[in-house]
Coordinates of C-alpha atoms in Angstrom, one line a residue:
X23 CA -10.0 -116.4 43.5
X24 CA -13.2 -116.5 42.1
X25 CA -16.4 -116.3 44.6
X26 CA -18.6 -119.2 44.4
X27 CA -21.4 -117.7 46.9
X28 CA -22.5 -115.2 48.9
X29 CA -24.1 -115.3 52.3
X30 CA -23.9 -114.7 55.9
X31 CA -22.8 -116.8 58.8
X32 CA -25.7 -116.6 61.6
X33 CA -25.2 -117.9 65.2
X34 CA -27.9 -116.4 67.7
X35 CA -28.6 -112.9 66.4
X36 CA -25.1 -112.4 65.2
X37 CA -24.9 -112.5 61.4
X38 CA -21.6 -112.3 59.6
X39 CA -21.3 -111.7 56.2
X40 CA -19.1 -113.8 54.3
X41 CA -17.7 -115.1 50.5
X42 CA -16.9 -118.9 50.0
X43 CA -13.9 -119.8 47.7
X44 CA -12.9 -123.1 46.8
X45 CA -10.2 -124.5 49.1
X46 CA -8.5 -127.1 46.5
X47 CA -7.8 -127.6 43.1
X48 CA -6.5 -130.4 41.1
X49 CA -3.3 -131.0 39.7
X50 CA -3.6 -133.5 37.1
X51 CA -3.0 -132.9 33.2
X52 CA -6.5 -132.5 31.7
X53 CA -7.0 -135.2 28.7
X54 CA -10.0 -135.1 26.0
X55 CA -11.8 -137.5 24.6
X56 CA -10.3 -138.1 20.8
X57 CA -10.5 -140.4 17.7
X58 CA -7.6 -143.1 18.0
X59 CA -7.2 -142.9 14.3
X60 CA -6.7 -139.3 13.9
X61 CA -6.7 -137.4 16.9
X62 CA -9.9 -135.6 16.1
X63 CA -11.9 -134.4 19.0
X64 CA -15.0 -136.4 19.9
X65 CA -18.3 -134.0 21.0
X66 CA -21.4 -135.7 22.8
X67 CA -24.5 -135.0 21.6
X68 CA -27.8 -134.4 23.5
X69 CA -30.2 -137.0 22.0
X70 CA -34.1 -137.6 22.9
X71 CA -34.5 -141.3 23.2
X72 CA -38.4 -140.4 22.0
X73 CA -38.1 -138.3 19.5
X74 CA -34.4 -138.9 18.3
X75 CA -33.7 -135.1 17.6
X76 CA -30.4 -133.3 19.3
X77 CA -31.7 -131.0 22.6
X78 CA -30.4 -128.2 23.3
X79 CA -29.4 -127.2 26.8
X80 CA -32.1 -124.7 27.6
X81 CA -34.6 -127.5 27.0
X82 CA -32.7 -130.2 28.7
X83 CA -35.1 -131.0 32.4
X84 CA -34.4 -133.2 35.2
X85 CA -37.0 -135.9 35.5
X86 CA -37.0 -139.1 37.8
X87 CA -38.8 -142.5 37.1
X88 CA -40.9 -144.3 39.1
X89 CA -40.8 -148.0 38.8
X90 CA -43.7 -148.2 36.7
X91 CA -41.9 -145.9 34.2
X92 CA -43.6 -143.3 34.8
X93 CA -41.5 -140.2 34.6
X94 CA -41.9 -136.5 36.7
X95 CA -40.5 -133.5 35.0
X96 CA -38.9 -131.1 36.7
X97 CA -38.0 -127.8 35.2
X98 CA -35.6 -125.7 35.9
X99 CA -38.3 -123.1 37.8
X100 CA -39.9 -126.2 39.4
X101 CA -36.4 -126.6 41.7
X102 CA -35.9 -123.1 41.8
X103 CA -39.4 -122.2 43.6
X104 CA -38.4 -125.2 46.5
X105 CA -38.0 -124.0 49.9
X106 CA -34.3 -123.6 50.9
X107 CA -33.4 -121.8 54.0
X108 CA -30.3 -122.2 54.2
X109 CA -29.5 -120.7 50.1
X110 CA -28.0 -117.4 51.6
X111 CA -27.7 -118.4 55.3
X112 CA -24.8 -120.8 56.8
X113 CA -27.0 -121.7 59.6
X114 CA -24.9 -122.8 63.0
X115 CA -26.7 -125.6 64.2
X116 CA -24.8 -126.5 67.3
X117 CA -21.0 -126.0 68.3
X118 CA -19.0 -129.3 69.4
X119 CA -15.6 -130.3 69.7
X120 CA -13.5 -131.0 67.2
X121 CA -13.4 -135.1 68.3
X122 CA -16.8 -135.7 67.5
X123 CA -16.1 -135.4 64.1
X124 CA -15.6 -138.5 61.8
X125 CA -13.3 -137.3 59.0
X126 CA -15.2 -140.0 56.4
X127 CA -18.0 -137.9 56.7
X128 CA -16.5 -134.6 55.3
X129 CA -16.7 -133.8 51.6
X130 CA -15.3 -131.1 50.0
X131 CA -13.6 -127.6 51.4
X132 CA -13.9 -123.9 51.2
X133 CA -12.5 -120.7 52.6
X134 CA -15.0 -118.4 54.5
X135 CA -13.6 -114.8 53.7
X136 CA -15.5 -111.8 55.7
X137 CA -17.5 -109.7 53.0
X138 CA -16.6 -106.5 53.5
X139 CA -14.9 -104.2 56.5
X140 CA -18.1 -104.3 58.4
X141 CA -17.9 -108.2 58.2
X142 CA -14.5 -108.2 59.9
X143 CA -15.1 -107.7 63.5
X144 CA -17.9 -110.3 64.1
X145 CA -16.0 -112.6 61.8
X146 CA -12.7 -111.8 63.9
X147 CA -15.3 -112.6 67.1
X148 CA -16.2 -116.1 65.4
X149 CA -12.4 -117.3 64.5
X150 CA -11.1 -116.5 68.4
X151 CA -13.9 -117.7 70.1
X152 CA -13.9 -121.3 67.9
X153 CA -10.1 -121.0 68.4
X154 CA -10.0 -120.8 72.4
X155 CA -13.0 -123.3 73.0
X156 CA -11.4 -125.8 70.8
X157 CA -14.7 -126.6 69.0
X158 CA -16.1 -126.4 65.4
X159 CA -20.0 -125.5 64.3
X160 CA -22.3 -128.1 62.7
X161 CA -24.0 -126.4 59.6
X162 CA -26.3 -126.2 56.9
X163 CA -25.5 -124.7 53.8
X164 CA -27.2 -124.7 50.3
X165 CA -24.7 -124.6 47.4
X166 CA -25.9 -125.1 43.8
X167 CA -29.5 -126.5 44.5
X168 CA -27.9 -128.7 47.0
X169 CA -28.5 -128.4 51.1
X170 CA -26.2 -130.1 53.1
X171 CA -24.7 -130.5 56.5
X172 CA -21.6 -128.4 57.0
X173 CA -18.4 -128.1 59.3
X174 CA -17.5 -124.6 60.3
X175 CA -13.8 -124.5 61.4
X176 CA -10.6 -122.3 61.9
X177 CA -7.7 -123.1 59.6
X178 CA -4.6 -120.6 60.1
X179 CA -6.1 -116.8 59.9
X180 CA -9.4 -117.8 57.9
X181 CA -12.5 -120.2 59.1
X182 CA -13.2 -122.9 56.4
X183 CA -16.5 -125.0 55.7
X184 CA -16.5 -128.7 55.2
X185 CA -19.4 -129.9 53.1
X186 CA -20.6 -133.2 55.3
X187 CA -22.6 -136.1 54.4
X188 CA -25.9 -136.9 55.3
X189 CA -25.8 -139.6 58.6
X190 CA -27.8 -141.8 56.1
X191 CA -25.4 -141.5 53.3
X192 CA -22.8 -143.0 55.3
X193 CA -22.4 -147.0 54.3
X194 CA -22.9 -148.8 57.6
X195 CA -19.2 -151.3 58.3
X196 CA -21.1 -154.8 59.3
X197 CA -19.2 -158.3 57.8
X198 CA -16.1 -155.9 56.6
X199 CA -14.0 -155.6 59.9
X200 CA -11.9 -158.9 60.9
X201 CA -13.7 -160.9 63.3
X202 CA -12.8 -160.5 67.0
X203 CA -11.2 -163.8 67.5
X204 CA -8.4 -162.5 65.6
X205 CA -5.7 -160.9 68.4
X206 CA -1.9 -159.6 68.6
X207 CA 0.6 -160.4 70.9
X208 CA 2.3 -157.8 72.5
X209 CA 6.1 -157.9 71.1
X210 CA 4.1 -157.5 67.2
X211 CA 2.6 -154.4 68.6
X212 CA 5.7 -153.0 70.1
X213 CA 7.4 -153.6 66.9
X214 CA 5.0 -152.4 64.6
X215 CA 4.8 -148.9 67.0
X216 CA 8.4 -148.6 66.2
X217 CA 8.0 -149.2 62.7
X218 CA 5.3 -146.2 63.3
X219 CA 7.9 -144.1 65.1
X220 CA 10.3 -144.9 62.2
X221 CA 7.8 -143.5 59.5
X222 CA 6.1 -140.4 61.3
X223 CA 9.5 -138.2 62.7
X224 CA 9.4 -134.8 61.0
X225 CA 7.5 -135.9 58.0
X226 CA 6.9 -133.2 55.2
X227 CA 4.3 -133.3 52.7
X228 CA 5.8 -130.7 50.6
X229 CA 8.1 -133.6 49.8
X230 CA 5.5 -136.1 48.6
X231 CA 5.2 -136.1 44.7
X232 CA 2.4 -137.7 41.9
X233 CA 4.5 -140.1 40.8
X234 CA 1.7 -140.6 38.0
X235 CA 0.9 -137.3 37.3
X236 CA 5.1 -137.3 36.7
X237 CA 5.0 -140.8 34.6
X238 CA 1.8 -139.1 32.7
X239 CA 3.7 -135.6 31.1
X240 CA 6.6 -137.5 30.2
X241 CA 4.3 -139.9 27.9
X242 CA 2.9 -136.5 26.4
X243 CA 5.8 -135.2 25.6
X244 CA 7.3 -138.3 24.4
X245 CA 4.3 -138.8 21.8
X246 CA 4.6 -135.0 20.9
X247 CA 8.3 -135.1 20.4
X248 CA 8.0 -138.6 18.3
X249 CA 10.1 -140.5 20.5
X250 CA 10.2 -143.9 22.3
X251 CA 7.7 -143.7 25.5
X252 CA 9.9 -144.0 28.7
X253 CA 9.6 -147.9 30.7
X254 CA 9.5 -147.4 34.5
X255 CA 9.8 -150.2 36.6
X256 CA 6.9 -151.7 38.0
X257 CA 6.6 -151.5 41.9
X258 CA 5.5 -155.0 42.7
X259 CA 2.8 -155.6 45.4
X260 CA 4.2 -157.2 48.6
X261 CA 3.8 -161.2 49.2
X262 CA 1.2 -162.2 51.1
X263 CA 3.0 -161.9 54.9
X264 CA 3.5 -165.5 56.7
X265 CA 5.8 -164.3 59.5
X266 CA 4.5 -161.2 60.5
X267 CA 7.4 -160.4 63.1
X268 CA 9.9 -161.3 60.3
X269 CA 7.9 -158.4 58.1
X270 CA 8.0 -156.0 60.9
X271 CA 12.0 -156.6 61.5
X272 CA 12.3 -155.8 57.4
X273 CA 10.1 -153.0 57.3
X274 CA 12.2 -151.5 60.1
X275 CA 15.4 -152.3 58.9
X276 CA 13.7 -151.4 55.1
X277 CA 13.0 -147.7 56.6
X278 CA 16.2 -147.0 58.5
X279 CA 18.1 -147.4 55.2
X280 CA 16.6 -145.7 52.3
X281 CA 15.3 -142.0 52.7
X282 CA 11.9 -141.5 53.0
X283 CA 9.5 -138.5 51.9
X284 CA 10.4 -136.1 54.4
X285 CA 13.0 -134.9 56.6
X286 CA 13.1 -137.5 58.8
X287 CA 13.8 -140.0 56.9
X288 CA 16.9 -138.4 55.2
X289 CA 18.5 -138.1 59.1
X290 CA 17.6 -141.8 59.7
X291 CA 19.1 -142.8 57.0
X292 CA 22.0 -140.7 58.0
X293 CA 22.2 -141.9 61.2
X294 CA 21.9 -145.5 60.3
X295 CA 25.3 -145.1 57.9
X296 CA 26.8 -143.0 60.8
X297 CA 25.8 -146.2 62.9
X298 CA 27.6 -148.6 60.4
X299 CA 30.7 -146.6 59.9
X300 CA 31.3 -146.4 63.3
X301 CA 30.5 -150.3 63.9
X302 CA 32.9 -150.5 60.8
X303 CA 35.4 -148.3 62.3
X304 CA 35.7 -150.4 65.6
X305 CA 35.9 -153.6 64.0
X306 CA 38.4 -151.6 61.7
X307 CA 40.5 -150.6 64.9
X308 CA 40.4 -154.4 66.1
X309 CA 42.2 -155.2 63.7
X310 CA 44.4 -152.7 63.2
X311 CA 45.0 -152.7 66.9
X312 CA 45.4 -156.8 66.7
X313 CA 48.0 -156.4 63.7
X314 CA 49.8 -153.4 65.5
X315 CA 49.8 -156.1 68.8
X316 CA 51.3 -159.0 66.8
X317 CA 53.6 -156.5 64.9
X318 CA 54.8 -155.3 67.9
X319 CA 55.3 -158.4 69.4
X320 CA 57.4 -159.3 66.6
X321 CA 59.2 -156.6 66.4
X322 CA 59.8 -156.8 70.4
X323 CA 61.5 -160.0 69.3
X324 CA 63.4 -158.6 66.3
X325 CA 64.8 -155.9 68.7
X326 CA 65.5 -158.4 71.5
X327 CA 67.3 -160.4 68.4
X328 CA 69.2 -157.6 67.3
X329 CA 70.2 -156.0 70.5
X330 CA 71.8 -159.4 71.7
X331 CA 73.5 -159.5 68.2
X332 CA 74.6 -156.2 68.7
X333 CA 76.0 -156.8 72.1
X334 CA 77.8 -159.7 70.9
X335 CA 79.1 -157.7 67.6
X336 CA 80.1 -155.1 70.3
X337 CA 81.7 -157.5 72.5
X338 CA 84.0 -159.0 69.8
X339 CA 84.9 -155.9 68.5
X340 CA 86.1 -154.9 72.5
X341 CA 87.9 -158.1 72.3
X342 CA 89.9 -157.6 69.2
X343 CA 90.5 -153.3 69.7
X344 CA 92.0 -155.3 73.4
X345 CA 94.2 -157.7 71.1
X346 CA 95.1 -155.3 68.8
X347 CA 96.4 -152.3 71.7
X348 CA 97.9 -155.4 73.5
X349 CA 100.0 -156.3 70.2
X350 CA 101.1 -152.4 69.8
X351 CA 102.1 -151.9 73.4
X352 CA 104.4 -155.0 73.2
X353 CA 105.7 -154.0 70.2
X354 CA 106.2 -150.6 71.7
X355 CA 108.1 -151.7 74.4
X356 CA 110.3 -154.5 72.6
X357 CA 111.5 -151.4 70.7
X358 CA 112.3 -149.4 73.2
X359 CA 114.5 -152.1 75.2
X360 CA 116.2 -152.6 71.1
X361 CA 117.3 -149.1 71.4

């Protein structure tokens, strides 16, 4: 990584020295600005409004107007030679817990690294004792020509700084929150915490994906390779919602179906078909236990049928093997009393 500054933390007498990287970096596809005709690259030029002539960079000021029109000029050594304490020095203005932090006040993030061996045992200090007391250090820190308030933190084995807005930079909320006489009852909150609960269970951000950023290199590589731009449907924004426990009720059903980003989800969803197959498999076993019932019953019958047919078959038969060694032993015996 490349460093971006160079400085040293200070808290009481204890100075740490320290290099500042940046934390983030973006992902998107980088697009120029080009001639629709030909694809030509299009270059902005630095143009006086006085005199009309192109400026080049070295003589380019900063200036501010007044609302007279009268404009200051400010050189590059004019904000050079202002006084900035804080241009080398991340100065700890008071530890606090973590709580007391609004996250809409944090700007943008960097990794504190210790600068050099000697840094590493006060910096090691720093990290633990931040770490135990379950707190984070209010700053001030100067980057560019820029002083601003800072959060000093611990994330994983490094402490990280959290550029911060200015108190007075932050837009006050009056006339945008609903007004109070609008309430909830309590089964729409129950619900919509088990909507919550649906949602939140194991979830992984290492699953979430830029759906545009996605949609956006398969246009490039459509135009490049001269071929038809892929359609994508068009996720439509939701209804305006009349019955909001009949939206709740969807949104769970909605989420115990269809995976989510996530872990979770994917078991939900799992779960939910392991539900239905079983519901389907009872029902299933009714049935088949109903048919198997009525089956056997007719079968009960049948056999009941067939048995007394048999017995009847059988008892005929008797009869007529009877008749039959009746007939022989009388013929037997008139024979005998012939000879």
């Amino acid at each position: 990584m490349r460093t971006m500054w160079k400085g040293a933390i200070g808290f009481g007498l204890v100075s740490v020295p320290v290099r500042l990287y940046a934390a983030t970096q973006e992902h998107g596809t980088r697009l120029h600005q080009v001639h629709d005709e030909d694809g030509g690259r299009i270059h902005l030029k630095r143009v006086c409004d006085a005199c009309g002539k192109e400026v080049d960079y070295e003589h380019v000021a900063r200036g501010y107007e007044d609302e007279e029109g009268h404009t200051a000029v400010l050189t590059q050594s004019d904000l050079a030679g202002l006084p900035l304490p804080s241009k080398k020095l991340i100065d700890v203005l008071a530890f606090v817990d973590a709580d007391r932090i609004d996250p809409v006040q944090l700007a943008n993030s960097y990794y504190l690294a210790p600068d050099g061996p000697a840094a590493n045992k006060p910096y090691v200090l720093l990290r633990e004792t931040l770490k135990q007391t379950e707190r984070v250090a209010v700053t001030k820190i100067a980057l560019r020509t820029r002083e601003s308030l800072a959060l000093l933190r611990v994330h994983d084995r490094l402490m990280t700084v959290h550029t911060m807005y200015w108190p007075d930079e932050i837009r006050a909320t009056e006339d945008l929150a609903p007004p109070d006489s609008v309430t909830v009852r309590p089964q729409e909150l129950k619900m919509a915490t088990s909507l919550m609960d649906t949602l939140s269970e194991d979830f992984d951000f290492e699953q979430l994906e830029d759906e545009y950023e996605v949609a956006l290199s398969e246009l490039i590589h459509a135009h490049l390779d001269h071929r038809p731009a892929p359609k994508k449907a068009v996720t439509r924004a939701p209804d305006n919602v009349i019955d909001l426990m009949a939206a709740l009720q969807a949104s769970i059903d909605t989420a115990g179906k269809k995976a989510q980003p996530g872990k979770a989800p994917a078991k939900a969803a799992t779960e939910s078909r392991s539900t239905k197959t079983a519901e389907s498999n009872k029902r299933t076993t009714k049935k088949s236990m109903a048919k198997k019932a009525t089956a056997g019953a007719g079968k009960g019958a049948t056999a009941k049928s067939a048995a007394a047919k048999s017995a009847t078959s059988k008892s005929a038969a008797a009869k007529s093997t009877t008749a039959k060694s009746t007939k022989k032993t009388a013929a037997r015996k008139a024979s005998h009393r012939a000879s």
